[in-house]
CSV table of C-alpha atoms (C1' of nucleotides) in Angstrom, one decimal:
chain,number,residue,atom,x,y,z
A,1,MET,CA,-44.2,4.9,-4.5
A,2,GLY,CA,-40.7,4.3,-3.2
A,3,ARG,CA,-37.4,4.3,-5.0
A,4,ILE,CA,-37.2,4.4,-8.7
A,5,PRO,CA,-35.4,1.2,-9.9
A,6,CYS,CA,-32.2,1.7,-11.8
A,7,CYS,CA,-33.7,-0.5,-14.6
A,8,GLU,CA,-36.7,-2.6,-15.6
A,9,LYS,CA,-36.0,-5.7,-13.5
A,10,ASP,CA,-38.3,-7.9,-15.5
A,11,ASN,CA,-36.3,-7.5,-18.7
A,12,VAL,CA,-32.9,-7.8,-17.1
A,13,LYS,CA,-30.7,-10.8,-16.6
A,14,ARG,CA,-29.1,-11.3,-13.2
A,15,GLY,CA,-26.5,-13.6,-11.6
A,16,GLN,CA,-23.2,-14.9,-13.1
A,17,TRP,CA,-21.9,-13.4,-16.3
A,18,THR,CA,-21.2,-15.7,-19.2
A,19,PRO,CA,-18.0,-15.5,-21.4
A,20,GLU,CA,-20.2,-14.4,-24.3
A,21,GLU,CA,-21.6,-11.5,-22.2
A,22,ASP,CA,-18.1,-10.6,-21.1
A,23,ASN,CA,-17.0,-10.4,-24.7
A,24,LYS,CA,-19.9,-8.2,-25.8
A,25,LEU,CA,-19.2,-5.8,-22.9
A,26,SER,CA,-15.4,-5.7,-23.4
A,27,SER,CA,-15.6,-5.2,-27.1
A,28,TYR,CA,-18.2,-2.5,-26.8
A,29,ILE,CA,-16.2,-0.6,-24.2
A,30,ALA,CA,-13.0,-1.0,-26.3
A,31,GLN,CA,-14.8,0.8,-29.1
A,32,HIS,CA,-17.0,3.3,-27.3
A,33,GLY,CA,-15.6,3.8,-23.9
A,34,THR,CA,-17.5,3.8,-20.6
A,35,ARG,CA,-19.7,6.9,-21.0
A,36,ASN,CA,-23.3,6.5,-19.9
A,37,TRP,CA,-23.6,3.1,-18.3
A,38,ARG,CA,-27.4,3.2,-18.7
A,39,LEU,CA,-27.0,3.0,-22.5
A,40,ILE,CA,-24.1,0.6,-22.6
A,41,PRO,CA,-26.1,-2.7,-22.1
A,42,LYS,CA,-28.7,-1.6,-24.6
A,43,ASN,CA,-26.2,-0.6,-27.3
A,44,ALA,CA,-23.9,-3.6,-26.6
A,45,GLY,CA,-26.9,-6.0,-26.9
A,46,LEU,CA,-26.9,-7.2,-23.3
A,47,GLN,CA,-29.9,-7.9,-21.1
A,48,ARG,CA,-28.3,-6.4,-18.1
A,49,CYS,CA,-28.7,-3.2,-16.2
A,50,GLY,CA,-26.1,-0.5,-16.5
A,51,LYS,CA,-25.1,-0.9,-12.9
A,52,SER,CA,-24.4,-4.6,-13.3
A,53,CYS,CA,-22.3,-3.8,-16.4
A,54,ARG,CA,-20.3,-1.1,-14.6
A,55,LEU,CA,-19.6,-3.5,-11.7
A,56,ARG,CA,-18.5,-6.3,-14.1
A,57,TRP,CA,-16.2,-4.0,-15.9
A,58,THR,CA,-14.6,-2.3,-12.9
A,59,ASN,CA,-14.3,-5.4,-10.8
A,60,TYR,CA,-13.4,-8.0,-13.4
A,61,LEU,CA,-13.0,-7.1,-17.0
A,62,ARG,CA,-10.8,-4.0,-16.8
A,63,PRO,CA,-7.5,-4.9,-18.5
A,64,ASP,CA,-5.3,-3.3,-15.8
A,65,LEU,CA,-6.6,-5.5,-13.1
A,66,LYS,CA,-4.5,-8.1,-11.1
A,67,HIS,CA,-6.4,-11.3,-10.5
A,68,GLY,CA,-3.9,-13.3,-8.4
A,69,GLN,CA,-3.3,-13.6,-4.7
A,70,PHE,CA,-2.5,-10.6,-2.6
A,71,SER,CA,1.2,-10.3,-1.8
A,72,ASP,CA,2.6,-9.8,1.7
A,73,SER,CA,3.4,-6.1,1.0
A,74,GLU,CA,-0.1,-5.6,-0.4
A,75,GLU,CA,-1.6,-7.1,2.8
A,76,GLN,CA,0.6,-4.9,4.9
A,77,THR,CA,-0.5,-1.8,3.0
A,78,ILE,CA,-4.1,-2.7,3.5
A,79,VAL,CA,-3.7,-3.2,7.2
A,80,LYS,CA,-1.8,0.1,7.6
A,81,LEU,CA,-4.3,2.1,5.5
A,82,HIS,CA,-7.3,0.4,7.2
A,83,SER,CA,-5.9,1.5,10.6
A,84,VAL,CA,-6.0,5.1,9.3
A,85,PHE,CA,-9.0,5.2,7.0
A,86,GLY,CA,-11.2,2.4,8.3
A,87,ASN,CA,-13.6,0.8,5.8
A,88,ARG,CA,-12.9,3.4,3.1
A,89,TRP,CA,-12.2,0.6,0.6
A,90,SER,CA,-12.0,2.7,-2.5
A,91,LEU,CA,-9.4,4.9,-0.8
A,92,ILE,CA,-7.4,1.9,0.2
A,93,ALA,CA,-7.7,0.2,-3.3
A,94,ALA,CA,-6.5,3.4,-4.9
A,95,GLN,CA,-3.1,2.8,-3.3
A,96,LEU,CA,-2.9,-0.7,-4.7
A,97,PRO,CA,-2.5,-0.7,-8.5
A,98,GLY,CA,-4.7,-3.3,-10.2
A,99,ARG,CA,-6.9,-4.0,-7.1
A,100,THR,CA,-10.5,-2.9,-6.8
A,101,ASP,CA,-12.4,-1.8,-3.7
A,102,ASN,CA,-14.4,-5.0,-3.9
A,103,ASP,CA,-11.2,-7.1,-4.0
A,104,VAL,CA,-9.8,-5.3,-1.0
A,105,LYS,CA,-13.0,-5.5,0.9
A,106,ASN,CA,-13.4,-9.3,0.3
A,107,HIS,CA,-9.8,-9.9,1.2
A,108,TRP,CA,-10.1,-8.0,4.4
A,109,ASN,CA,-13.3,-9.7,5.4
A,110,THR,CA,-12.2,-13.2,4.6
A,111,LYS,CA,-8.5,-13.2,5.4
A,112,LEU,CA,-7.0,-10.2,7.1
A,113,LYS,CA,-9.6,-9.8,9.8
A,114,LYS,CA,-9.0,-13.3,11.0
A,115,LYS,CA,-5.2,-12.9,10.6
A,116,LEU,CA,-5.2,-9.9,12.9
A,117,SER,CA,-7.6,-11.5,15.4
A,118,GLY,CA,-5.2,-14.5,15.4
A,119,MET,CA,-2.4,-12.2,16.3
A,120,GLY,CA,-4.4,-10.8,19.2
A,121,ILE,CA,-5.1,-7.5,17.5
A,122,ASP,CA,-8.6,-6.1,17.2
A,123,PRO,CA,-9.3,-5.6,13.5
A,124,VAL,CA,-11.6,-2.6,14.2
A,125,THR,CA,-9.4,-0.5,16.4
A,126,HIS,CA,-6.0,-2.2,15.5
A,127,LYS,CA,-5.2,-2.3,19.2
A,128,PRO,CA,-4.1,-5.4,21.0
A,129,PHE,CA,-7.1,-7.2,22.6
A,130,SER,CA,-5.3,-7.1,26.0
A,131,HIS,CA,-5.1,-3.3,25.7
A,132,LEU,CA,-8.8,-3.1,25.0
A,133,MET,CA,-9.6,-5.4,27.9
A,134,ALA,CA,-7.5,-3.2,30.2
A,135,GLU,CA,-9.4,-0.2,28.9
A,136,ILE,CA,-12.7,-1.9,29.6
A,137,ALA,CA,-11.5,-2.9,33.0
A,138,THR,CA,-10.9,0.8,33.9
A,139,THR,CA,-14.2,1.9,32.3
A,140,LEU,CA,-16.8,-0.7,33.5
A,141,ALA,CA,-17.7,-1.6,37.1
A,142,PRO,CA,-15.6,-4.6,38.2
A,143,PRO,CA,-18.5,-7.2,38.1
A,144,GLN,CA,-19.5,-6.2,34.6
A,145,ALA,CA,-15.9,-6.1,33.4
A,146,ALA,CA,-15.2,-9.6,34.9
A,147,HIS,CA,-18.3,-10.9,33.2
A,148,LEU,CA,-17.3,-9.5,29.9
A,149,ALA,CA,-13.8,-10.8,30.2
A,150,GLU,CA,-15.2,-14.3,31.0
A,151,ALA,CA,-17.4,-14.2,27.9
A,152,ALA,CA,-14.5,-13.1,25.7
A,153,LEU,CA,-12.4,-15.8,27.0
A,154,GLY,CA,-15.1,-18.4,26.2
A,155,CYS,CA,-15.2,-17.1,22.6
A,156,PHE,CA,-11.5,-17.8,22.0
A,157,LYS,CA,-10.5,-20.8,24.2
A,158,ASP,CA,-11.1,-23.3,21.4
A,159,GLU,CA,-9.1,-21.5,18.8
A,160,LYS,CA,-5.6,-23.0,18.4
A,161,ARG,CA,-4.3,-19.8,16.9
A,162,THR,CA,-5.5,-17.6,19.6
A,163,THR,CA,-3.6,-19.4,22.5
A,164,LYS,CA,-1.6,-16.3,23.3
A,165,LEU,CA,-4.6,-14.1,23.3
A,166,SER,CA,-6.5,-16.6,25.4
A,167,THR,CA,-3.6,-16.5,27.9
A,168,ARG,CA,-3.6,-12.8,28.0
A,169,LEU,CA,-7.4,-12.6,28.5
A,170,SER,CA,-7.1,-15.2,31.2
A,171,LEU,CA,-4.6,-13.1,33.1
A,172,THR,CA,-6.8,-10.0,32.7
A,173,PHE,CA,-9.8,-12.1,33.9
A,174,GLN,CA,-7.8,-13.2,37.0
A,175,ARG,CA,-6.8,-9.7,37.8
A,176,LEU,CA,-10.4,-8.5,37.5
A,177,ARG,CA,-11.6,-11.3,39.7
A,178,LYS,CA,-9.1,-10.3,42.3
A,179,ARG,CA,-10.2,-6.7,42.0
A,180,ASN,CA,-13.8,-7.9,42.3
A,181,LEU,CA,-13.2,-9.8,45.5
A,182,LYS,CA,-11.6,-6.9,47.3
B,1,DA,C1',-19.5,-41.9,-1.6
B,2,DA,C1',-22.7,-38.8,0.5
B,3,DG,C1',-24.0,-35.2,3.1
B,4,DC,C1',-23.0,-31.4,5.8
B,5,DT,C1',-20.4,-27.1,7.0
B,6,DC,C1',-17.2,-23.6,6.0
B,7,DT,C1',-14.9,-20.3,2.9
B,8,DT,C1',-14.5,-17.4,-0.9
B,9,DC,C1',-15.7,-13.9,-3.9
B,10,DA,C1',-18.8,-12.2,-7.6
B,11,DA,C1',-22.8,-9.8,-7.7
B,12,DC,C1',-26.6,-7.3,-5.8
B,13,DC,C1',-28.9,-3.6,-3.0
B,14,DG,C1',-29.7,0.9,-1.4
B,15,DC,C1',-28.0,5.2,0.0
B,16,DA,C1',-25.0,9.3,-0.9
B,17,DA,C1',-22.6,12.2,-3.8
B,18,DT,C1',-22.1,14.3,-8.1
B,19,DC,C1',-23.6,15.8,-12.5
B,20,DA,C1',-26.5,18.0,-16.1
B,21,DC,C1',-29.9,20.8,-17.3
C,1,DT,C1',-31.0,27.0,-7.3
C,2,DG,C1',-33.8,22.9,-7.6
C,3,DT,C1',-34.6,18.5,-9.5
C,4,DG,C1',-34.1,14.3,-11.8
C,5,DA,C1',-30.5,11.2,-13.6
C,6,DT,C1',-26.3,8.9,-13.2
C,7,DT,C1',-22.3,7.2,-10.8
C,8,DG,C1',-19.7,5.6,-6.7
C,9,DC,C1',-19.4,3.4,-2.5
C,10,DG,C1',-19.9,0.2,1.4
C,11,DG,C1',-22.6,-3.5,3.3
C,12,DT,C1',-24.7,-7.8,2.4
C,13,DT,C1',-26.0,-12.0,0.1
C,14,DG,C1',-25.8,-16.4,-2.1
C,15,DA,C1',-23.8,-19.8,-5.4
C,16,DA,C1',-20.0,-22.7,-5.9
C,17,DG,C1',-16.2,-25.2,-4.5
C,18,DA,C1',-13.3,-27.1,-0.7
C,19,DG,C1',-12.8,-29.6,3.3
C,20,DC,C1',-14.4,-32.5,6.9
C,21,DT,C1',-17.0,-36.3,9.0
DNA sequence: AAGCTCTTCAACCGCAATCAC
DNA sequence: TGTGATTGCGGTTGAAGAGCT
């Protein structure tokens, strides 16, 4: 029972693509296009499943793709669009010519999330952490809020780049403690 | 130089949406 | 209109290289 596999896994190669496989796939698509991914590996003489071929083509082999670093303006676009659309990577990638959803997703997860956190901005809500802490302080009971602020402070105190954030959290924490003591 | 940890990113997985009949 | 096949999408994984001790 269960889900029908997209292909016979026993007869299918997995893992990194070789230049030879890339050539086979590229030249087949150049001649026949990308209709029916299920048949493409068979007809192109590849021991891969159609899904793997489609991914390789859309994320790496397509001739219109950019392969270099993301520019500052591309990064700004991603951050802006992410604040509106969230993790709708294909929607975001559609606004960046030559970039794929996988590219954008990887770049967000490895670079931009950290960059925003380092600037004291929550990468999920795109609000400053201090603002979120203030919101928490008004929502939770004082002892819980103080406990949470202390935990958050502990998470960030060793990060050089988050000194400002740490200072802000520290102030929030102090305010909560005062409130708690009243 | 060796071993360990961290970072990056290509590739995979499974679900949802869409298509074809 | 229902159903199976195909495609698209977002989350996750793991290999490889870089950096650190």
